[in-house]
CSV table of C-alpha atoms and ligand atoms in Angstrom, one decimal:
chain,number,residue,atom,x,y,z
A,25,MET,CA,-62.7,68.4,50.1
A,26,LYS,CA,-63.0,66.9,53.6
A,27,HIS,CA,-59.7,65.4,54.6
A,28,PHE,CA,-61.2,62.7,56.8
A,29,ASN,CA,-63.1,61.1,53.9
A,30,PRO,CA,-61.4,58.9,51.3
A,31,ASP,CA,-62.5,59.0,47.6
A,32,GLU,CA,-64.9,56.4,46.3
A,33,LYS,CA,-62.0,53.9,45.7
A,34,GLY,CA,-60.9,54.3,49.3
A,35,TYR,CA,-57.9,56.5,48.7
A,36,TYR,CA,-56.7,59.2,51.1
A,37,GLY,CA,-54.3,60.9,48.6
A,38,GLN,CA,-52.0,58.1,47.5
A,39,TYR,CA,-52.8,55.9,50.5
A,40,GLY,CA,-55.5,53.3,51.0
A,41,GLY,CA,-57.3,51.4,48.3
A,42,ALA,CA,-58.1,47.7,48.4
A,43,PHE,CA,-55.3,45.3,47.5
A,44,ILE,CA,-56.9,41.9,48.1
A,45,PRO,CA,-56.7,38.4,46.8
A,46,GLU,CA,-59.3,37.3,44.2
A,47,MET,CA,-61.1,35.1,46.8
A,48,LEU,CA,-62.0,38.1,48.9
A,49,GLN,CA,-63.3,40.3,46.1
A,50,ALA,CA,-67.0,39.3,46.6
A,51,ASN,CA,-66.9,40.1,50.4
A,52,ILE,CA,-65.1,43.3,50.0
A,53,ILE,CA,-67.3,44.5,47.2
A,54,GLU,CA,-70.4,43.6,49.2
A,55,LEU,CA,-69.1,45.8,52.1
A,56,GLN,CA,-68.0,48.6,49.8
A,57,GLU,CA,-71.4,48.7,48.2
A,58,HIS,CA,-73.5,48.5,51.3
A,59,TYR,CA,-71.7,50.0,54.3
A,60,LEU,CA,-72.7,53.7,53.8
A,61,THR,CA,-76.3,52.9,53.0
A,62,ILE,CA,-76.6,50.7,56.1
A,63,ILE,CA,-74.8,52.9,58.6
A,64,LYS,CA,-76.8,56.0,57.4
A,65,ASP,CA,-80.1,54.1,57.7
A,66,GLU,CA,-82.3,55.5,60.5
A,67,SER,CA,-83.1,52.1,62.1
A,68,PHE,CA,-79.4,51.3,62.2
A,69,ILE,CA,-78.5,54.7,63.8
A,70,VAL,CA,-81.2,54.2,66.5
A,71,GLU,CA,-80.0,50.7,67.4
A,72,TYR,CA,-76.4,51.7,67.4
A,73,GLN,CA,-76.9,54.9,69.5
A,74,GLN,CA,-79.1,53.0,71.9
A,75,LEU,CA,-76.4,50.3,72.5
A,76,LEU,CA,-73.7,52.9,72.8
A,77,LYS,CA,-75.7,54.7,75.5
A,78,ASP,CA,-77.2,51.8,77.5
A,79,TYR,CA,-74.7,49.1,77.0
A,80,VAL,CA,-71.3,50.8,76.5
A,81,GLY,CA,-72.1,53.7,78.8
A,82,ARG,CA,-71.6,56.6,76.4
A,83,PRO,CA,-71.1,59.5,76.4
A,84,THR,CA,-67.8,58.9,78.2
A,85,PRO,CA,-66.8,61.8,80.6
A,86,LEU,CA,-64.5,64.6,79.5
A,87,PHE,CA,-62.5,65.0,82.7
A,88,TYR,CA,-60.7,68.2,83.6
A,89,SER,CA,-57.6,67.2,85.4
A,90,ASN,CA,-56.7,69.9,88.0
A,91,ASN,CA,-53.5,68.3,88.9
A,92,LEU,CA,-52.1,67.9,85.3
A,93,SER,CA,-53.4,71.4,84.4
A,94,LYS,CA,-51.4,73.0,87.2
A,95,GLN,CA,-48.3,71.0,86.4
A,96,TYR,CA,-48.3,71.6,82.7
A,97,ASN,CA,-49.8,75.1,82.9
A,98,ALA,CA,-52.6,74.5,80.4
A,99,LYS,CA,-56.2,73.3,80.6
A,100,ILE,CA,-55.8,69.5,80.4
A,101,TYR,CA,-58.8,67.3,79.7
A,102,LEU,CA,-58.9,63.5,79.6
A,103,LYS,CA,-61.4,61.8,77.3
A,104,ARG,CA,-62.3,58.8,79.4
A,105,GLU,CA,-62.6,56.0,76.8
A,106,ASP,CA,-61.2,53.7,79.5
A,107,LEU,CA,-64.7,53.9,81.1
A,108,ASN,CA,-66.4,52.2,78.2
A,109,HIS,CA,-67.8,48.7,78.8
A,110,THR,CA,-64.8,46.3,78.3
A,111,GLY,CA,-62.3,49.0,79.1
A,112,ALA,CA,-61.4,50.7,75.8
A,113,HIS,CA,-62.6,52.5,72.7
A,114,LYS,CA,-62.7,49.2,70.6
A,115,ILE,CA,-66.3,48.5,71.5
A,116,ASN,CA,-67.6,51.6,69.6
A,117,ASN,CA,-66.4,49.8,66.4
A,118,THR,CA,-67.3,46.2,67.2
A,119,ILE,CA,-70.9,47.1,67.9
A,120,GLY,CA,-71.1,49.1,64.7
A,121,GLN,CA,-69.6,46.4,62.6
A,122,ILE,CA,-71.5,43.5,64.1
A,123,LEU,CA,-74.8,45.3,63.7
A,124,LEU,CA,-73.8,45.8,60.1
A,125,ALA,CA,-72.8,42.1,59.7
A,126,LYS,CA,-76.2,41.1,60.9
A,127,ARG,CA,-77.9,43.2,58.3
A,128,LEU,CA,-75.7,41.5,55.7
A,129,ASN,CA,-77.0,38.1,57.1
A,130,LYS,CA,-73.6,36.9,58.4
A,131,LYS,CA,-73.7,34.2,61.0
A,132,ARG,CA,-70.1,34.1,62.2
A,133,ILE,CA,-67.6,36.7,63.2
A,134,ILE,CA,-63.8,36.5,63.1
A,135,ALA,CA,-61.4,39.1,64.4
A,136,GLU,CA,-57.7,39.6,65.1
A,137,THR,CA,-56.4,41.1,68.3
A,138,GLY,CA,-53.2,42.5,69.7
A,139,ALA,CA,-53.6,43.6,73.3
A,140,GLY,CA,-56.8,41.6,73.5
A,141,GLN,CA,-59.0,44.6,73.8
A,142,HIS,CA,-60.5,44.2,70.3
A,143,GLY,CA,-60.9,40.5,70.8
A,144,VAL,CA,-62.7,41.1,74.1
A,145,ALA,CA,-64.9,43.8,72.6
A,146,THR,CA,-65.7,41.5,69.6
A,147,ALA,CA,-66.4,38.5,71.9
A,148,THR,CA,-68.6,40.7,74.1
A,149,THR,CA,-70.6,42.0,71.2
A,150,CYS,CA,-71.0,38.5,69.7
A,151,ALA,CA,-72.3,37.2,73.1
A,152,LEU,CA,-74.8,40.1,73.2
A,153,LEU,CA,-76.0,39.8,69.7
A,154,GLY,CA,-75.9,36.0,69.4
A,155,LEU,CA,-73.1,35.3,66.8
A,156,GLU,CA,-70.4,32.7,66.7
A,157,CYS,CA,-66.9,34.2,67.3
A,158,THR,CA,-63.3,33.2,66.6
A,159,VAL,CA,-60.4,35.5,67.6
A,160,PHE,CA,-56.9,35.2,66.2
A,161,MET,CA,-54.1,36.3,68.5
A,162,GLY,CA,-50.3,36.2,68.3
A,163,ALA,CA,-48.8,33.6,70.7
A,164,VAL,CA,-46.6,36.2,72.3
A,165,ASP,CA,-49.6,38.4,72.9
A,166,ILE,CA,-51.5,35.5,74.4
A,167,GLU,CA,-48.7,35.2,76.9
A,168,ARG,CA,-48.5,38.9,77.9
A,169,GLN,CA,-52.2,39.7,77.9
A,170,LYS,CA,-53.5,36.6,79.8
A,171,PRO,CA,-56.5,38.2,81.6
A,172,ASN,CA,-58.0,39.2,78.2
A,173,VAL,CA,-57.5,35.7,76.8
A,174,GLU,CA,-59.5,34.3,79.7
A,175,ARG,CA,-62.2,36.9,79.3
A,176,MET,CA,-62.6,36.0,75.6
A,177,LYS,CA,-62.9,32.3,76.4
A,178,MET,CA,-65.5,33.0,79.2
A,179,LEU,CA,-67.4,35.1,76.6
A,180,GLY,CA,-67.7,32.1,74.4
A,181,ALA,CA,-65.1,32.9,71.8
A,182,GLU,CA,-62.6,30.5,70.3
A,183,VAL,CA,-59.0,32.0,70.6
A,184,VAL,CA,-56.6,30.7,67.9
A,185,PRO,CA,-52.9,31.4,68.4
A,186,ALA,CA,-50.9,32.8,65.5
A,187,LEU,CA,-47.5,31.1,65.5
A,188,SER,CA,-45.8,32.8,62.5
A,189,GLY,CA,-43.4,35.9,62.4
A,190,SER,CA,-43.1,37.8,65.7
A,191,GLN,CA,-46.3,36.1,66.9
A,192,THR,CA,-48.0,39.5,67.4
A,193,LEU,CA,-50.7,41.6,65.8
A,194,LYS,CA,-49.5,41.5,62.2
A,195,ASP,CA,-49.4,37.7,62.3
A,196,ALA,CA,-52.8,37.4,63.9
A,197,THR,CA,-54.2,39.7,61.1
A,198,ASN,CA,-52.6,37.4,58.5
A,199,GLU,CA,-54.3,34.4,60.1
A,200,ALA,CA,-57.7,36.1,60.2
A,201,ILE,CA,-57.4,37.1,56.5
A,202,ARG,CA,-56.5,33.4,55.7
A,203,GLU,CA,-59.6,32.2,57.6
A,204,TRP,CA,-61.8,34.7,55.8
A,205,ILE,CA,-60.5,33.5,52.4
A,206,ASN,CA,-61.5,29.9,53.4
A,207,ASN,CA,-65.0,30.9,54.7
A,208,PRO,CA,-66.1,33.9,52.6
A,209,LYS,CA,-69.8,33.4,52.6
A,210,ASP,CA,-71.3,33.4,56.0
A,211,THR,CA,-68.4,35.1,57.9
A,212,HIS,CA,-67.7,38.8,58.6
A,213,TYR,CA,-64.2,39.8,59.5
A,214,VAL,CA,-64.3,42.6,62.1
A,215,ILE,CA,-61.1,44.5,61.7
A,216,GLY,CA,-60.2,46.4,64.9
A,217,SER,CA,-58.6,49.5,63.6
A,218,VAL,CA,-58.6,52.0,60.7
A,219,VAL,CA,-56.5,49.6,58.6
A,220,GLY,CA,-57.2,47.0,55.9
A,221,PRO,CA,-58.7,47.3,52.5
A,222,HIS,CA,-61.4,49.9,51.7
A,223,PRO,CA,-64.0,50.3,53.2
A,224,TYR,CA,-62.5,49.3,56.6
A,225,PRO,CA,-60.4,52.5,57.3
A,226,ASP,CA,-63.4,54.7,56.6
A,227,MET,CA,-66.0,52.4,58.2
A,228,VAL,CA,-64.0,52.1,61.5
A,229,ALA,CA,-63.2,55.9,61.5
A,230,LYS,CA,-66.9,56.7,61.2
A,231,PHE,CA,-67.8,54.3,64.1
A,232,GLN,CA,-65.0,55.8,66.3
A,233,SER,CA,-65.9,59.4,65.3
A,234,ILE,CA,-68.3,59.4,68.2
A,235,ILE,CA,-65.3,60.3,70.4
A,236,SER,CA,-64.6,63.7,68.7
A,237,GLU,CA,-68.4,64.3,68.3
A,238,GLU,CA,-68.7,64.0,72.1
A,239,ILE,CA,-65.5,66.0,72.8
A,240,ALA,CA,-66.9,68.9,70.7
A,241,LYS,CA,-70.2,68.9,72.6
A,242,GLN,CA,-68.6,68.6,76.0
A,243,LEU,CA,-66.1,71.4,75.4
A,244,MET,CA,-69.0,73.6,74.2
A,245,GLU,CA,-70.6,73.1,77.6
A,246,LYS,CA,-67.4,73.5,79.7
A,247,GLU,CA,-65.4,76.0,77.7
A,248,ASN,CA,-67.9,77.6,75.3
A,249,THR,CA,-65.9,76.4,72.3
A,250,ASP,CA,-66.0,73.3,70.1
A,251,LYS,CA,-62.4,73.8,69.0
A,252,PRO,CA,-59.7,72.4,71.4
A,253,ASP,CA,-56.2,73.8,70.8
A,254,TYR,CA,-54.7,70.3,71.0
A,255,VAL,CA,-56.0,66.7,70.7
A,256,ILE,CA,-53.4,64.0,71.5
A,257,ALA,CA,-53.9,60.3,70.9
A,258,CYS,CA,-51.8,57.2,70.6
A,259,VAL,CA,-51.6,55.3,67.3
A,260,GLY,CA,-51.3,51.6,66.8
A,261,GLY,CA,-53.4,51.1,63.7
A,262,GLY,CA,-54.9,54.5,64.4
A,263,SER,CA,-58.6,54.1,65.3
A,264,ASN,CA,-58.8,55.9,68.7
A,265,ALA,CA,-56.7,58.7,67.2
A,266,MET,CA,-58.9,58.9,64.1
A,267,GLY,CA,-62.0,58.9,66.3
A,268,ALA,CA,-60.6,61.6,68.5
A,269,PHE,CA,-59.4,63.8,65.6
A,270,TYR,CA,-62.3,63.2,63.1
A,271,HIS,CA,-64.5,66.3,63.7
A,272,PHE,CA,-61.4,68.6,64.3
A,273,ILE,CA,-59.4,67.7,61.2
A,274,ASP,CA,-60.8,70.5,59.0
A,275,ASN,CA,-61.6,73.2,61.6
A,276,GLY,CA,-58.5,75.1,60.8
A,277,HIS,CA,-57.5,75.5,64.5
A,278,THR,CA,-56.9,72.3,66.4
A,279,LYS,CA,-53.4,70.9,66.5
A,280,LEU,CA,-53.6,67.1,66.3
A,281,ILE,CA,-50.8,64.9,67.7
A,282,ALA,CA,-50.5,61.2,66.9
A,283,VAL,CA,-48.2,59.3,69.2
A,284,GLU,CA,-46.6,56.1,68.0
A,285,ALA,CA,-44.5,53.6,69.9
A,286,ALA,CA,-40.8,54.2,69.7
A,287,GLY,CA,-40.2,51.0,71.7
A,288,LYS,CA,-36.6,51.1,72.9
A,289,GLY,CA,-36.0,54.1,70.6
A,290,VAL,CA,-36.5,55.1,66.9
A,291,ASP,CA,-32.8,54.6,66.4
A,292,THR,CA,-32.9,51.0,67.7
A,293,GLU,CA,-34.1,47.8,66.0
A,294,GLU,CA,-36.8,47.4,68.6
A,295,THR,CA,-39.4,49.9,67.6
A,296,ALA,CA,-42.9,50.2,66.2
A,297,ALA,CA,-42.7,53.8,64.9
A,298,SER,CA,-44.2,53.1,61.5
A,299,ILE,CA,-44.8,56.7,60.3
A,300,THR,CA,-41.5,58.0,61.5
A,301,LEU,CA,-39.5,55.1,60.1
A,302,GLY,CA,-41.8,53.6,57.5
A,303,GLN,CA,-41.9,53.8,53.7
A,304,LYS,CA,-44.7,53.4,51.3
A,305,GLY,CA,-45.8,49.9,50.9
A,306,ILE,CA,-48.8,47.5,51.0
A,307,ILE,CA,-49.9,45.7,54.2
A,308,HIS,CA,-53.1,43.9,54.9
A,309,GLY,CA,-54.8,45.2,51.8
A,310,SER,CA,-53.9,48.9,51.8
A,311,MET,CA,-51.2,51.2,50.6
A,312,THR,CA,-49.7,53.0,53.6
A,313,TYR,CA,-46.5,53.7,55.6
A,314,LEU,CA,-44.9,50.4,56.6
A,315,MET,CA,-41.6,49.4,58.4
A,316,GLN,CA,-39.8,47.5,55.7
A,317,THR,CA,-36.3,46.5,54.6
A,318,ALA,CA,-34.7,47.9,51.4
A,319,ASP,CA,-36.1,44.9,49.5
A,320,GLY,CA,-39.6,45.2,50.9
A,321,GLN,CA,-39.6,42.7,53.7
A,322,ILE,CA,-41.8,43.7,56.6
A,323,ILE,CA,-39.6,44.5,59.7
A,324,GLU,CA,-40.9,42.9,62.9
A,325,PRO,CA,-42.2,45.6,65.1
A,326,TYR,CA,-41.5,45.9,68.9
A,327,SER,CA,-43.3,47.8,71.6
A,328,ILE,CA,-43.9,47.1,75.3
A,329,SER,CA,-47.6,47.8,74.5
A,330,ALA,CA,-49.3,45.0,72.5
A,331,GLY,CA,-51.9,47.4,71.1
A,332,LEU,CA,-49.2,49.6,69.4
A,333,ASP,CA,-47.0,46.7,68.2
A,334,TYR,CA,-47.9,46.9,64.5
A,335,PRO,CA,-45.5,47.7,61.5
A,336,GLY,CA,-48.1,49.7,59.5
A,337,ILE,CA,-50.5,52.5,60.1
A,338,GLY,CA,-54.0,53.4,58.9
A,339,PRO,CA,-53.8,55.0,55.4
A,340,ALA,CA,-55.7,58.1,56.6
A,341,HIS,CA,-52.9,58.8,59.1
A,342,ALA,CA,-50.2,58.3,56.4
A,343,TYR,CA,-52.0,61.0,54.4
A,344,LEU,CA,-52.8,63.4,57.2
A,345,SER,CA,-49.2,63.3,58.4
A,346,ASP,CA,-47.9,63.9,54.8
A,347,ILE,CA,-50.1,67.0,54.4
A,348,GLY,CA,-49.2,68.3,57.8
A,349,LYS,CA,-52.7,68.0,59.3
A,350,VAL,CA,-51.4,65.7,62.0
A,351,THR,CA,-48.0,65.9,63.8
A,352,VAL,CA,-46.5,62.6,64.6
A,353,GLU,CA,-44.4,62.0,67.8
A,354,ALA,CA,-42.7,58.8,69.0
A,355,VAL,CA,-42.6,57.8,72.7
A,356,THR,CA,-40.4,55.1,74.2
A,357,ASP,CA,-41.4,52.2,76.5
A,358,GLU,CA,-39.7,53.9,79.4
A,359,GLU,CA,-41.4,57.3,78.8
A,360,ALA,CA,-44.8,55.6,78.6
A,361,ILE,CA,-44.3,53.6,81.8
A,362,GLN,CA,-43.3,56.9,83.6
A,363,ALA,CA,-46.5,58.6,82.2
A,364,ALA,CA,-48.7,55.7,83.4
A,365,PHE,CA,-47.3,55.8,86.9
A,366,HIS,CA,-47.6,59.6,86.9
A,367,LEU,CA,-51.3,59.7,86.0
A,368,THR,CA,-52.0,57.0,88.5
A,369,LYS,CA,-50.3,59.1,91.2
A,370,THR,CA,-51.8,62.5,90.3
A,371,ASP,CA,-55.3,61.5,89.3
A,372,GLY,CA,-55.9,57.9,90.4
A,373,ILE,CA,-56.4,56.6,86.9
A,374,ILE,CA,-54.4,53.6,85.8
A,375,PRO,CA,-54.3,54.0,82.0
A,376,ALA,CA,-53.6,51.3,79.4
A,377,LEU,CA,-50.0,51.2,78.3
A,378,GLU,CA,-51.1,52.3,74.8
A,379,SER,CA,-52.8,55.4,76.3
A,380,ALA,CA,-49.8,56.1,78.4
A,381,HIS,CA,-47.9,56.9,75.2
A,382,ALA,CA,-50.3,59.8,74.5
A,383,LEU,CA,-50.0,61.0,78.1
A,384,ALA,CA,-46.2,61.1,77.8
A,385,ILE,CA,-46.5,63.9,75.2
A,386,LEU,CA,-47.5,66.3,78.0
A,387,GLU,CA,-43.8,66.4,79.0
A,388,LYS,CA,-42.7,67.3,75.5
A,389,VAL,CA,-45.0,70.1,74.3
A,390,LYS,CA,-44.8,73.7,75.5
A,391,PHE,CA,-48.4,74.8,76.0
A,392,ASN,CA,-49.8,78.3,76.5
A,393,PRO,CA,-51.8,78.8,79.7
A,394,SER,CA,-55.0,79.3,77.8
A,395,ASP,CA,-54.6,76.2,75.7
A,396,ILE,CA,-57.3,73.6,75.9
A,397,VAL,CA,-55.6,70.2,75.6
A,398,VAL,CA,-57.5,66.9,75.2
A,399,VAL,CA,-55.7,63.6,75.7
A,400,ASN,CA,-57.6,60.6,74.6
A,401,VAL,CA,-57.3,57.9,77.3
A,402,SER,CA,-58.1,55.0,75.0
A,403,GLY,CA,-58.2,52.3,77.6
A,404,ARG,CA,-57.7,51.3,81.2
A,405,GLY,CA,-54.6,49.5,82.5
A,406,ASP,CA,-56.1,46.4,84.1
A,407,LYS,CA,-54.8,44.2,81.3
A,408,ASP,CA,-51.3,45.7,81.8
A,409,MET,CA,-50.9,45.0,85.5
A,410,LEU,CA,-48.4,42.2,85.0
A,411,THR,CA,-46.1,44.6,83.1
A,412,TYR,CA,-46.6,47.5,85.5
A,413,SER,CA,-46.0,45.4,88.5
A,414,LYS,CA,-42.5,44.6,87.2
A,415,TYR,CA,-41.7,48.3,87.6
A,416,PHE,CA,-43.0,48.6,91.2
A,417,THR,CA,-39.5,47.9,92.7
A,418,HIS,CA,-38.0,50.8,90.6
A,419,GLU,CA,-40.7,53.3,91.5
A,420,LYS,CA,-40.5,55.4,94.6
B,526,LIG,C1,-56.1,48.6,70.5
B,526,LIG,C2,-55.7,49.7,71.4
B,526,LIG,C3,-55.0,50.8,70.9
B,526,LIG,C4,-54.4,50.9,69.5
B,526,LIG,O1,-55.3,50.8,68.5
B,526,LIG,P1,-55.7,52.1,67.6
B,526,LIG,O2,-56.5,51.5,66.5
B,526,LIG,O3,-54.5,52.8,67.2
B,526,LIG,O4,-56.6,52.9,68.5
B,526,LIG,C5,-54.8,51.9,71.8
B,526,LIG,N1,-55.3,51.9,73.0
B,526,LIG,C6,-55.9,50.8,73.5
B,526,LIG,C7,-56.4,50.9,75.0
B,526,LIG,C8,-56.2,49.7,72.7
B,526,LIG,O5,-56.9,48.7,73.3
């Protein structure tokens, strides 16, 4: 049993599956029946790999940070997903899914977005491959991620505000699903994380698994081992973490740490720590951990980081955390901000607020000097400059 693969119904243990309205059955079944055949096809692999190399700029560097290594007394490597075209890991998945959509003869792409990174990656890929693109985004996120909204528009996408609920990622996802129900035939819905009904969690995990594939190769060159002692990644829906963990899950050695957003703290009402605080429930088509009230109402999540502001978690992470293959930590807004300023100062890298949550773990774990630690820097911080600049006055 490989722990990163679901069974044929899309279950990771008791999590996952496909809980969808009747109107989406045909689309989902079409995907379930074809995704593995398509993504294992030689001509697909060649086209996908070529675009990752020449368009996205892969492989992304695995950077040994001298300064962090000295400070934390371990060998600290940063996997530089921030250096991908469009500034985050999201494009590994959008290129994969949109190439797949073309092979299924779809003409139009819809997507949801939180921080805007998935929307930008989707709009970018649609521009490149010549498909129509509509992106749903919470009205609150449109406000706090303005530069990304402008980028999507310049790339030719229509950006539709989601005005329900907390007007963030969950609500944008609801709107995208509604739109898909109304246009099932010629439209493909590009989900941006390892969430949603089967086959999305597995499909997105496979597209993002390029991250751990590269880490293993790069460590073999640099450290003569393909087994790091730690891999640390932030989790919103969980796609960059799943990609960074994928090839290490069953090696019997690597400790995997998933970092969720505590917001103002896991003991406050303003949090997005969905594994720490969640209970089993169904969200966006899959059974997983979910922040909910005693009578099953979804609790509105909160995080300073739009990409982590989601009340659920990919079903694979629910499972891997249950069986102890992944350790889950929660990091507050404040700790993430400190970590972002720290990395900027020590290494001249401004990370995305999401990635800063993963970096904050370096303060919390006691490493051995020989430990090889890989932190996945999922994205760059340009989109977060408005938030960061509010803290300039407090930083010395
Ligand atoms: C979207 C995003 C995330 C969160 O999504 P995952 O699916 O959990 O990876 C994290 N970091 C960045 C930079 C993002 O854009």
